[in-house]
PDB file of C-alpha atoms in Angstrom:
ATOM      1  CA  GLY A   1     171.365 -55.178 113.760  1.00 45.00           C
ATOM      2  CA  LYS A   2     171.340 -53.155 110.585  1.00 50.00           C
ATOM      3  CA  GLY A   3     174.296 -50.896 109.866  1.00 45.00           C
ATOM      4  CA  SER A   4     173.645 -47.202 109.603  1.00 43.00           C
ATOM      5  CA  LYS A   5     173.422 -45.810 106.103  1.00 48.00           C
ATOM      6  CA  ARG A   6     176.359 -43.537 105.369  1.00 51.00           C
ATOM      7  CA  GLN A   7     176.249 -40.960 102.627  1.00 54.00           C
ATOM      8  CA  THR A   8     179.017 -41.566 100.115  1.00 65.00           C
ATOM      9  CA  SER A   9     178.573 -38.597  97.824  1.00 77.00           C
ATOM     10  CA  CYS A  10     177.025 -35.164  98.015  1.00 83.00           C
ATOM     11  CA  ASP A  11     173.872 -33.991  96.297  1.00 86.00           C
ATOM     12  CA  ALA A  12     173.882 -31.340  93.586  1.00 87.00           C
ATOM     13  CA  GLY A  13     174.408 -27.905  95.146  1.00 88.00           C
ATOM     14  CA  GLU A  14     176.674 -29.364  97.860  1.00 84.00           C
ATOM     15  CA  PHE A  15     180.346 -30.244  98.135  1.00 83.00           C
ATOM     16  CA  SER A  16     182.495 -32.324 100.458  1.00 79.00           C
ATOM     17  CA  LYS A  17     185.536 -30.935 102.274  1.00 72.00           C
ATOM     18  CA  GLY A  18     186.716 -34.223 103.732  1.00 64.00           C
ATOM     19  CA  THR A  19     187.795 -37.430 102.031  1.00 61.00           C
ATOM     20  CA  ALA A  20     187.432 -40.075 104.759  1.00 59.00           C
ATOM     21  CA  ASN A  21     184.030 -38.896 105.964  1.00 62.00           C
ATOM     22  CA  VAL A  22     181.684 -37.402 103.454  1.00 68.00           C
ATOM     23  CA  GLU A  23     180.347 -34.324 105.150  1.00 79.00           C
ATOM     24  CA  CYS A  24     178.412 -32.213 102.718  1.00 85.00           C
ATOM     25  CA  SER A  25     178.128 -28.439 102.872  1.00 89.00           C
ATOM     26  CA  GLU A  26     175.990 -26.146 100.758  1.00 91.00           C
ATOM     27  CA  CYS A  27     177.764 -24.301  97.989  1.00 92.00           C
ATOM     28  CA  PRO A  28     177.785 -20.546  98.686  1.00 91.00           C
ATOM     29  CA  ALA A  29     175.788 -18.074  96.586  1.00 88.00           C
ATOM     30  CA  GLY A  30     177.431 -17.411  93.231  1.00 89.00           C
ATOM     31  CA  THR A  31     178.632 -21.018  92.871  1.00 92.00           C
ATOM     32  CA  SER A  32     177.107 -24.379  91.928  1.00 93.00           C
ATOM     33  CA  SER A  33     177.976 -28.066  91.909  1.00 93.00           C
ATOM     34  CA  SER A  34     176.732 -31.277  90.361  1.00 90.00           C
ATOM     35  CA  ALA A  35     175.947 -34.398  92.402  1.00 87.00           C
ATOM     36  CA  GLY A  36     179.065 -36.041  93.866  1.00 82.00           C
ATOM     37  CA  SER A  37     181.202 -32.982  93.248  1.00 83.00           C
ATOM     38  CA  PRO A  38     184.209 -32.426  95.559  1.00 83.00           C
ATOM     39  CA  SER A  39     183.999 -28.650  95.146  1.00 88.00           C
ATOM     40  CA  CYS A  40     181.784 -25.786  94.045  1.00 92.00           C
ATOM     41  CA  THR A  41     182.341 -24.030  90.737  1.00 92.00           C
ATOM     42  CA  SER A  42     182.038 -20.246  90.464  1.00 92.00           C
ATOM     43  CA  CYS A  43     179.244 -19.078  88.209  1.00 93.00           C
ATOM     44  CA  PRO A  44     180.399 -17.552  84.923  1.00 93.00           C
ATOM     45  CA  ALA A  45     180.187 -13.790  84.382  1.00 95.00           C
ATOM     46  CA  GLY A  46     176.594 -12.595  84.053  1.00 97.00           C
ATOM     47  CA  GLU A  47     175.213 -15.505  86.097  1.00 96.00           C
ATOM     48  CA  SER A  48     174.618 -16.119  89.805  1.00 94.00           C
ATOM     49  CA  SER A  49     172.982 -18.587  92.163  1.00 93.00           C
ATOM     50  CA  GLU A  50     171.561 -18.901  95.655  1.00 91.00           C
ATOM     51  CA  ASP A  51     173.149 -20.993  98.429  1.00 92.00           C
ATOM     52  CA  GLY A  52     173.053 -24.718  97.665  1.00 93.00           C
ATOM     53  CA  SER A  53     172.431 -24.417  93.926  1.00 94.00           C
ATOM     54  CA  SER A  54     173.044 -27.107  91.336  1.00 94.00           C
ATOM     55  CA  SER A  55     173.140 -24.569  88.501  1.00 94.00           C
ATOM     56  CA  CYS A  56     173.644 -20.885  87.843  1.00 94.00           C
ATOM     57  CA  ALA A  57     171.047 -18.560  86.311  1.00 95.00           C
ATOM     58  CA  GLU A  58     171.423 -15.404  84.257  1.00 96.00           C
ATOM     59  CA  CYS A  59     171.292 -12.079  86.043  1.00 96.00           C
ATOM     60  CA  HIS A  60     167.982 -10.334  85.342  1.00 96.00           C
ATOM     61  CA  ASP A  61     167.634  -7.267  83.126  1.00 97.00           C
ATOM     62  CA  GLY A  62     169.063  -4.258  84.951  1.00 98.00           C
ATOM     63  CA  SER A  63     171.652  -6.221  86.941  1.00 97.00           C
ATOM     64  CA  ALA A  64     175.109  -7.648  86.262  1.00 97.00           C
ATOM     65  CA  LYS A  65     177.881  -9.738  87.816  1.00 94.00           C
ATOM     66  CA  PRO A  66     181.538 -10.211  86.949  1.00 91.00           C
ATOM     67  CA  ALA A  67     182.952 -13.756  86.993  1.00 83.00           C
ATOM     68  CA  GLY A  68     183.399 -15.295  90.453  1.00 76.00           C
ATOM     69  CA  GLU A  69     181.335 -15.725  93.584  1.00 72.00           C
ATOM     70  CA  GLY A  70     178.659 -13.279  94.645  1.00 81.00           C
ATOM     71  CA  ASP A  71     175.267 -12.038  93.577  1.00 87.00           C
ATOM     72  CA  CYS A  72     174.047 -10.047  90.631  1.00 93.00           C
ATOM     73  CA  VAL A  73     174.224  -6.333  91.440  1.00 94.00           C
ATOM     74  CA  VAL A  74     171.506  -3.904  90.372  1.00 97.00           C
ATOM     75  CA  CYS A  75     172.797  -1.248  87.974  1.00 98.00           C
ATOM     76  CA  THR A  76     172.686   2.282  89.385  1.00 97.00           C
ATOM     77  CA  LYS A  77     171.199   5.393  87.754  1.00 97.00           C
ATOM     78  CA  GLY A  78     173.241   6.319  84.668  1.00 97.00           C
ATOM     79  CA  THR A  79     174.106   2.684  83.878  1.00 98.00           C
ATOM     80  CA  TYR A  80     172.159  -0.251  82.414  1.00 98.00           C
ATOM     81  CA  ALA A  81     172.513  -3.951  81.578  1.00 98.00           C
ATOM     82  CA  LYS A  82     170.640  -6.629  79.658  1.00 97.00           C
ATOM     83  CA  ALA A  83     170.073 -10.050  81.277  1.00 97.00           C
ATOM     84  CA  GLY A  84     173.281 -12.072  81.590  1.00 96.00           C
ATOM     85  CA  SER A  85     175.644  -9.071  81.581  1.00 97.00           C
ATOM     86  CA  SER A  86     179.016  -9.146  83.323  1.00 96.00           C
ATOM     87  CA  GLU A  87     178.923  -5.412  84.061  1.00 96.00           C
ATOM     88  CA  CYS A  88     176.626  -2.397  83.903  1.00 97.00           C
ATOM     89  CA  SER A  89     177.285  -0.145  80.903  1.00 97.00           C
ATOM     90  CA  SER A  90     177.347   3.641  81.096  1.00 97.00           C
ATOM     91  CA  ALA A  91     174.894   5.506  78.914  1.00 96.00           C
ATOM     92  CA  ASP A  92     176.328   6.549  75.538  1.00 95.00           C
ATOM     93  CA  PRO A  93     176.693  10.232  74.568  1.00 94.00           C
ATOM     94  CA  GLY A  94     173.246  11.627  73.729  1.00 94.00           C
ATOM     95  CA  HIS A  95     171.553   8.973  75.882  1.00 95.00           C
ATOM     96  CA  PHE A  96     170.543   8.747  79.535  1.00 96.00           C
ATOM     97  CA  VAL A  97     169.404   6.273  82.203  1.00 97.00           C
ATOM     98  CA  ASP A  98     167.292   7.901  84.923  1.00 95.00           C
ATOM     99  CA  SER A  99     166.584   4.976  87.240  1.00 97.00           C
ATOM    100  CA  ASP A 100     168.281   2.085  89.045  1.00 98.00           C
ATOM    101  CA  GLY A 101     167.935  -1.391  87.535  1.00 98.00           C
ATOM    102  CA  ALA A 102     167.513  -0.231  83.936  1.00 98.00           C
ATOM    103  CA  SER A 103     167.895  -2.688  81.060  1.00 97.00           C
ATOM    104  CA  ARG A 104     168.341  -0.060  78.349  1.00 97.00           C
ATOM    105  CA  GLN A 105     169.341   3.535  77.780  1.00 97.00           C
ATOM    106  CA  GLU A 106     166.998   6.250  76.532  1.00 96.00           C
ATOM    107  CA  THR A 107     167.745   8.744  73.782  1.00 96.00           C
ATOM    108  CA  CYS A 108     167.851  12.357  74.908  1.00 92.00           C
ATOM    109  CA  PRO A 109     164.987  14.435  73.477  1.00 89.00           C
ATOM    110  CA  ALA A 110     165.863  16.843  70.663  1.00 82.00           C
ATOM    111  CA  GLY A 111     167.542  19.991  72.012  1.00 80.00           C
ATOM    112  CA  LYS A 112     168.724  18.291  75.243  1.00 72.00           C
ATOM    113  CA  HIS A 113     171.873  16.419  76.161  1.00 65.00           C
ATOM    114  CA  ALA A 114     172.986  14.202  79.054  1.00 64.00           C
TER     115      ALA A 114
END
């Protein structure tokens, strides 16, 4: 009879824990791997991924992520971030951010301050 086909390397977005038997597992969110990779690599700061990803993608406007595993986090009121940021920035003096998930700060109107 024909022998069973055994997988010898993992697909992109997966990694193998064992060496004798290739048993592939999905990379967790915030990491990625290329095909045949023995481990998952953490996404760089400002980028994230979903489970089983072969690459990382920039955080959207209004969200940020430090280096390491995990998802992009939406900036809270009073802070903002452009796409690909590693952290949310606080509004500068004379500026304000009045909503969650903002990508820029607003200038306070004349005669008002934050």
